[in-house]
XYZ file of C-alpha atoms in Angstrom:
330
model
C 205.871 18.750 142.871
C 207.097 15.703 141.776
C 209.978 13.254 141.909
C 212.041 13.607 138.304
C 213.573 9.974 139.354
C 211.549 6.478 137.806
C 214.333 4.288 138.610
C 213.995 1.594 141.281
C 214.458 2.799 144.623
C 216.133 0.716 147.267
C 216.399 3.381 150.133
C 213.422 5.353 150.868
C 214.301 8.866 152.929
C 211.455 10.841 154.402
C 211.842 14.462 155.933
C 209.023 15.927 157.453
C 209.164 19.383 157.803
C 206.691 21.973 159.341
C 208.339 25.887 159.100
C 211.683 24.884 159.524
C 212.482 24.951 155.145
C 215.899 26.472 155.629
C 216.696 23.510 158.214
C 215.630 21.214 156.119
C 217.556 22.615 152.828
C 220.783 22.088 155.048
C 219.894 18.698 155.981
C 218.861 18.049 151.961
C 222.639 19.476 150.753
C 224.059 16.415 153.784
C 222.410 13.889 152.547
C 224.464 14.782 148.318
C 227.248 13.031 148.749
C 225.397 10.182 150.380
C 223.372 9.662 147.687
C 226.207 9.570 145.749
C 227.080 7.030 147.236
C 224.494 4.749 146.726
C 222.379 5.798 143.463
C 219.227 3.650 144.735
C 218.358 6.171 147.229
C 215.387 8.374 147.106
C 214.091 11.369 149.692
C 210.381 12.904 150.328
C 210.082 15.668 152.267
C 206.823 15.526 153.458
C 205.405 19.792 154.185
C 203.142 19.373 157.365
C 200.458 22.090 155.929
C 203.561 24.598 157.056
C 201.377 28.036 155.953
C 204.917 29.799 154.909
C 205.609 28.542 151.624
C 208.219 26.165 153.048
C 207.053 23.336 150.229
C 207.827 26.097 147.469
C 211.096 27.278 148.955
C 212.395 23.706 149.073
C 211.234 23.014 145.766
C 212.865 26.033 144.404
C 216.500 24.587 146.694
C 216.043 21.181 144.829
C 215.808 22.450 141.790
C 218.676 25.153 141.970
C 220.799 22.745 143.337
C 220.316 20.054 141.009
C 218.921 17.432 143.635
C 215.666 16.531 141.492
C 217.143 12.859 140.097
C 216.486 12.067 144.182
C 214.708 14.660 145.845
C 210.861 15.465 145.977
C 208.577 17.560 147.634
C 205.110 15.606 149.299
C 202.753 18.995 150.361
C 200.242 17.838 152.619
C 196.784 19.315 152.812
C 196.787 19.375 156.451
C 199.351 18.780 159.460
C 198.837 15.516 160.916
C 201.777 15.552 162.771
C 204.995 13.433 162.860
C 203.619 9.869 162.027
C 200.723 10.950 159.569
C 203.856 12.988 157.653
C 205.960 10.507 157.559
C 202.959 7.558 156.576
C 202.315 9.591 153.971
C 205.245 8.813 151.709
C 205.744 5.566 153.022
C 202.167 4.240 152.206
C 202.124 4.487 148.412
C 206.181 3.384 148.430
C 204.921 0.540 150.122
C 202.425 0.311 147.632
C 204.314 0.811 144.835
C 205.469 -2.264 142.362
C 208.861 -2.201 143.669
C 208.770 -0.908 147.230
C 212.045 -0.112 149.033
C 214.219 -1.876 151.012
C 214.869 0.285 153.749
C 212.805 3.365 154.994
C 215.435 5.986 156.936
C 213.615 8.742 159.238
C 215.255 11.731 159.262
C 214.191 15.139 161.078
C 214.090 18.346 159.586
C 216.654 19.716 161.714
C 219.151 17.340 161.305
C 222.482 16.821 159.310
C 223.901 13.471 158.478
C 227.823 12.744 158.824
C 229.348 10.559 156.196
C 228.922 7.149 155.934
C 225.662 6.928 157.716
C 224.160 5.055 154.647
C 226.494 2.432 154.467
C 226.731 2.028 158.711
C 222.915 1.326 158.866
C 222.127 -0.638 155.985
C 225.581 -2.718 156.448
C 224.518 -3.510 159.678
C 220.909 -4.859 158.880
C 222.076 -7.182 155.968
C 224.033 -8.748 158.456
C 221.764 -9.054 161.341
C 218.589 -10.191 159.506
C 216.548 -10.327 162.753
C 216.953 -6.700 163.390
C 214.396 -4.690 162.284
C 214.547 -1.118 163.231
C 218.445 0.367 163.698
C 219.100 4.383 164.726
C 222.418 6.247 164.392
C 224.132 8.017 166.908
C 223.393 11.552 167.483
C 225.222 14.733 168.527
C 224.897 18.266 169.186
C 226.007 21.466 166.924
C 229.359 21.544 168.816
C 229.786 17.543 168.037
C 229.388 16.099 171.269
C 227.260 13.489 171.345
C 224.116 12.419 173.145
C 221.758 9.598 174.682
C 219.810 8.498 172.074
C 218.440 5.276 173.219
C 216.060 4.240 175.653
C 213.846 1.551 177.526
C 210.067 1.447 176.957
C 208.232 4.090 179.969
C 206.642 1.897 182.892
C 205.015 2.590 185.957
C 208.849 1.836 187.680
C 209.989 4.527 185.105
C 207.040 6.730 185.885
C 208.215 6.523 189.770
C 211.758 7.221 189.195
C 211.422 10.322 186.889
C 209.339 11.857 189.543
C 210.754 11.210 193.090
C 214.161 12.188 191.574
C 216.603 10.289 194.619
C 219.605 8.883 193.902
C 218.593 5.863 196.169
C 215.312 5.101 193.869
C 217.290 5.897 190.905
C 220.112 2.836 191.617
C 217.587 0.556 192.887
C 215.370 0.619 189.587
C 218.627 1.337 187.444
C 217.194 -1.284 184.851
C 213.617 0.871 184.303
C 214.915 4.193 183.831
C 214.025 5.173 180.641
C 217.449 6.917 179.031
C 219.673 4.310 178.226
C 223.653 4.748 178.973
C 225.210 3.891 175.549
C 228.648 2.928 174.872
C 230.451 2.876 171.686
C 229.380 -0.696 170.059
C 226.331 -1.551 168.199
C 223.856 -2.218 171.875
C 220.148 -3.443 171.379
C 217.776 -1.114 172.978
C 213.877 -0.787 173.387
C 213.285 1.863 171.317
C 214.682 4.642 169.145
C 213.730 8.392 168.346
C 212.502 9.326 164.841
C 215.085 11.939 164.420
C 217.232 9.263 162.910
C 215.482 5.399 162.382
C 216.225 3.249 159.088
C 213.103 0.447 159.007
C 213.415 -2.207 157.217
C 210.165 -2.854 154.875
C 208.980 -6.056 156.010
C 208.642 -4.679 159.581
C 206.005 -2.212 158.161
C 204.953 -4.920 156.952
C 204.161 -7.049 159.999
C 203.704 -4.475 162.248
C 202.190 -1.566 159.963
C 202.532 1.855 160.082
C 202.842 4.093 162.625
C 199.977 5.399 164.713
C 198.423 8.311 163.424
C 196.609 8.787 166.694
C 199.755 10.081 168.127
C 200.321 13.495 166.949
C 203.666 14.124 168.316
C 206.052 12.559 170.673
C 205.936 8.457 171.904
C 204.741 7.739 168.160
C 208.127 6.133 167.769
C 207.763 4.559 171.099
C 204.595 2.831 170.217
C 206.140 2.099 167.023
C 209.075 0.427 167.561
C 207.083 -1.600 170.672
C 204.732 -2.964 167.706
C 207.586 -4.042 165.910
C 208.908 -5.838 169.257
C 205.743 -7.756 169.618
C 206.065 -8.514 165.492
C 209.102 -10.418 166.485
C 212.212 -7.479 165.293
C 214.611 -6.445 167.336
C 215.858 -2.522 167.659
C 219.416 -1.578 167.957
C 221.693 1.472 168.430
C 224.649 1.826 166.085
C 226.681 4.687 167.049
C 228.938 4.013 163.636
C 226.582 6.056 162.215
C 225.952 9.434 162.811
C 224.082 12.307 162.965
C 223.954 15.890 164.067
C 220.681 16.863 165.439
C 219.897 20.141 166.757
C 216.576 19.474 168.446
C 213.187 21.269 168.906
C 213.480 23.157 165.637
C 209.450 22.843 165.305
C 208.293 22.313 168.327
C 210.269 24.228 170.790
C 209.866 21.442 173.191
C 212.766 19.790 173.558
C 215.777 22.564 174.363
C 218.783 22.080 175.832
C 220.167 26.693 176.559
C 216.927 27.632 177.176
C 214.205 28.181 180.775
C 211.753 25.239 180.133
C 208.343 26.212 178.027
C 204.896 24.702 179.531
C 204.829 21.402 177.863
C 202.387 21.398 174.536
C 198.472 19.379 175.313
C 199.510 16.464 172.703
C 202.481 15.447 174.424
C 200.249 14.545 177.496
C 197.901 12.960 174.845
C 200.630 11.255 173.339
C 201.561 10.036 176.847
C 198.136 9.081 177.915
C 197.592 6.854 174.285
C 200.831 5.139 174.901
C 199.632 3.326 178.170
C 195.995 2.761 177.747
C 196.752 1.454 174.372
C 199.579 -0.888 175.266
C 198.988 -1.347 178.653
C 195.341 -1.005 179.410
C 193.418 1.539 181.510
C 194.376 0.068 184.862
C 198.236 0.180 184.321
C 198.202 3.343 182.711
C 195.994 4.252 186.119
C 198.979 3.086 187.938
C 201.238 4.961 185.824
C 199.810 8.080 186.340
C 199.399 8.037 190.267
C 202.429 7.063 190.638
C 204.610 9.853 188.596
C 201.827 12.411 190.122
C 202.671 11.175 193.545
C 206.656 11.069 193.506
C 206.606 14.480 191.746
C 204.739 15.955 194.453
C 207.053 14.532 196.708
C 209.906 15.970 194.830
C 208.633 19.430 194.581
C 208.130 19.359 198.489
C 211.760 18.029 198.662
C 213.190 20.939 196.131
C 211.021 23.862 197.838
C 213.188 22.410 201.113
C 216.272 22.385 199.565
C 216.075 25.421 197.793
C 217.241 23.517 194.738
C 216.530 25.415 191.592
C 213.522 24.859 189.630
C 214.320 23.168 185.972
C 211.025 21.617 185.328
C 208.858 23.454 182.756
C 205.497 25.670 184.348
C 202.592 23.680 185.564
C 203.816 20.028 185.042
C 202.173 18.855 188.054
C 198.587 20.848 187.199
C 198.950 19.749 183.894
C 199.847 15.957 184.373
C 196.695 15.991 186.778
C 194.035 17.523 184.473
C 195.394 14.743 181.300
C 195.739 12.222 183.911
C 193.425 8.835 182.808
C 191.440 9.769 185.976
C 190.308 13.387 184.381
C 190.159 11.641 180.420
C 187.674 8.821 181.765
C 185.588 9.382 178.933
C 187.320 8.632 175.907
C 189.327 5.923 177.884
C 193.160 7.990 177.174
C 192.608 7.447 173.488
């Protein structure tokens, strides 16, 4: 499965998809007149070792539609997750004799609105400092959604736990979600769904951590680029629709909370040992255990209703950095 375009390309889009082919089609036939719009673009979808034939059904889509002068299909032997997908077509780009300009991230089960292109790349040629830029997102129904956020702490870690409106106003500036308006706003970090990188930050701050198979990869990622010297920002001019949780089931917005997946506490544990050190992430992990207990005492009392998915306390516990001594979080 290979790429029917040799000419020079400029804007590098990579899809990873993992049994969601008919999601990722839809997001394929968004991106036409886009590309239209600026010939120099290319798009990989990476397969994540999907099992179902989703590399052979997009093929077959890419072909029937006409989309090989700028689509491909990457299979992947196995499925390394979000990062090792996505490092997988941007290694040998980077590689490559003429490597492209911009990188954009897109999830599977997403659907870019018109103009995106032009709203991202316009605002990095003018704003040669910024590194790493993400579109706004929104829902099926268009309403939009937070996409933006600070880098997790142990005042973060506190906060999402206890769950008080008093603790919540007093460390306003640590909660995590970020409260975005309409403008272009620099945040911390971004999500993958939707994140155009500019080359040299890959550059300077390399690829993203394969250690990390899903969830706070981008986290880690755009932190790296931080400490590289680039600066992140939210552009809401640009837009996508995002439907969430396609292939993981995690993240739902209709449905009663699932038990949370082992490598999102993995993910979680990696992100604070490895940027933080052992002691901090210590810190970090007493203190959400702690405030959580407190809040499940306070919602038993209160007979508020229970939203948080099965086991989150047991489970944060047994991945906690005091139960993973061993192998230090990483």
């Amino acid at each position: 499965m290979t790429n029917q375009n040799t000419d020079p390309c400029s804007l590098m889009v990579v899809i990873v998809n993992y049994r969601t082919s008919s999601l990722t089609i839809d997001c394929l036939r968004s991106l036409e007149d886009e590309v239209r719009s600026r010939p120099d673009t290319c798009v990989v979808v990476v397969d994540n070792a999907s099992g179902d034939h989703s590399a052979e059904a997009i093929d077959l889509a890419i072909t029937t539609n006409g989309w090989g002068n700028w689509a491909s299909v990457l299979p992947s032997d196995h499925n390394g997750g979000f990062a090792y997908g996505n490092n997988l077509a941007i290694r040998p780009a980077l590689q490559s004799p003429n490597p492209p300009s911009y990188f954009l991230l897109l999830n599977s089960d997403t659907q870019v609105r018109p103009g995106l292109f032009k709203a991202l790349t316009g605002f990095m040629e003018q704003h040669l400092d910024v590194g790493i830029v993400g579109s706004g997102l929104e829902n099926p129904d268009g309403t939009t959604w937070s996409t933006a956020f600070r880098f997790p702490s142990i005042l973060s870690e506190l906060e999402n736990g206890v769950r008080l409106g008093i603790v919540s106003k007093l460390l306003a500036k640590w909660i995590v979600p970020q409260t975005m308006t309409n403008e272009p706003q620099q945040v911390d970090w971004l999500p993958g769904a939707s994140m155009m990188i500019r080359r040299q930050v890959f550059e300077s701050a390399g690829l993203m951590d394969e250690g990390y198979f899903l969830y706070y990869e981008e986290t880690d990622f755009c932190l790296q680029a931080r400490r590289s010297g680039w600066s992140c920002w939210y552009v809401p001019e640009g837009r996508v629709m995002h439907i969430a949780g396609a292939s993981t089931g995690v993240t739902t917005r209709d449905d009663t909370p699932k038990r949370l997946p082992q490598y999102l506490f993995d993910s979680r544990r990696r992100y604070f040992v490895k940027n933080h050190g052992f002691l901090y992430a210590a810190l970090a992990d007493l203190a959400w255990s702690l405030s959580f207990a407190l809040w499940r005492v306070r919602r038993a009392i209160q007979c508020k209703p229970d939203a948080d998915p099965p086991y989150l306390l047991l489970d944060s516990l047994q991945n906690s950095v005091f139960l993973k001594w061993g192998n230090k979080g990483l």
